[in-house]
Amino acid sequence: MATPKQYLQQIGRRGGLKSRRTLDPEAARDMVRVREARRAFRRFGATCFWSYRPDLVIGIADVPWVAGQLRKHGNREAWRVAARLCR
């Protein structure tokens, strides 16, 4: 009988082997941009996105909109985040 630690190591090893996927660089960058846009939406919700639903789902098509709202209604830190989103 395997110990819990050994069992989890074995499961993790199998999961890691099965879930390896290759992303092209553009798709990886898009995933990062969406993640950062979602984080900015939550972080600056009270100042820049107060009139929108807090559970709004941000996708890749919404990244330019989030950057625009950050620039329009945000402070200096919001501008910095918007600049990173637009790279």
XYZ file of C-alpha atoms in Angstrom:
87
model
C 0.000 0.000 0.000
C 1.397 3.387 -1.019
C 1.658 6.271 1.389
C -0.370 9.400 0.605
C 2.810 11.195 -0.441
C 3.760 8.431 -2.891
C 0.219 8.316 -4.261
C 0.190 12.074 -4.913
C 3.618 11.913 -6.540
C 2.419 9.198 -8.885
C -0.809 11.035 -9.746
C 1.111 14.264 -10.334
C 3.596 12.522 -12.583
C 0.835 10.986 -14.692
C -1.091 14.238 -14.867
C 1.997 16.145 -15.922
C 2.724 13.689 -18.700
C -0.816 13.792 -20.031
C -1.394 17.515 -19.821
C 1.703 18.739 -21.602
C 0.662 20.888 -24.484
C 2.524 23.133 -26.775
C 1.360 26.662 -27.364
C 2.607 28.873 -30.083
C 4.138 32.099 -28.732
C 1.222 34.262 -29.883
C -1.370 32.158 -28.044
C 0.775 32.203 -24.903
C 1.069 35.998 -25.050
C -2.694 36.304 -25.528
C -3.305 34.137 -22.468
C -1.036 36.366 -20.395
C -2.738 39.537 -21.685
C -6.189 38.167 -20.795
C -5.000 37.154 -17.331
C -3.513 40.620 -16.733
C -6.674 42.332 -18.042
C -8.827 40.281 -15.681
C -6.537 41.148 -12.790
C -6.702 44.859 -13.688
C -10.501 44.692 -13.956
C -10.689 43.373 -10.393
C -7.966 45.649 -9.025
C -9.296 48.918 -10.466
C -12.978 47.987 -10.352
C -13.953 50.757 -7.919
C -12.303 53.529 -9.911
C -12.417 52.502 -13.570
C -15.101 49.855 -13.918
C -17.646 50.804 -11.277
C -20.530 50.940 -13.760
C -19.979 47.403 -15.070
C -21.003 44.089 -13.584
C -18.305 42.806 -11.208
C -18.656 39.285 -12.646
C -18.057 40.421 -16.228
C -15.951 37.856 -18.090
C -12.974 39.434 -19.839
C -11.757 37.774 -23.041
C -9.074 38.513 -25.585
C -11.384 40.861 -27.505
C -11.919 42.917 -24.329
C -8.239 43.631 -23.611
C -8.129 46.892 -25.662
C -11.347 48.037 -23.953
C -9.894 47.362 -20.497
C -6.743 49.296 -21.422
C -8.838 52.194 -22.699
C -10.924 52.335 -19.529
C -7.786 52.251 -17.405
C -6.364 55.196 -19.349
C -9.610 57.140 -19.331
C -10.545 56.767 -15.658
C -7.429 55.521 -13.899
C -4.539 56.958 -11.990
C -0.838 56.675 -12.771
C -0.641 53.013 -11.775
C -3.647 52.224 -13.992
C -1.832 53.897 -16.898
C 1.186 51.663 -16.293
C -0.989 48.551 -16.305
C -2.690 49.730 -19.521
C 0.708 50.212 -21.153
C 1.656 46.619 -20.293
C -1.627 45.360 -21.756
C -1.003 47.098 -25.076
C 2.440 45.637 -25.766
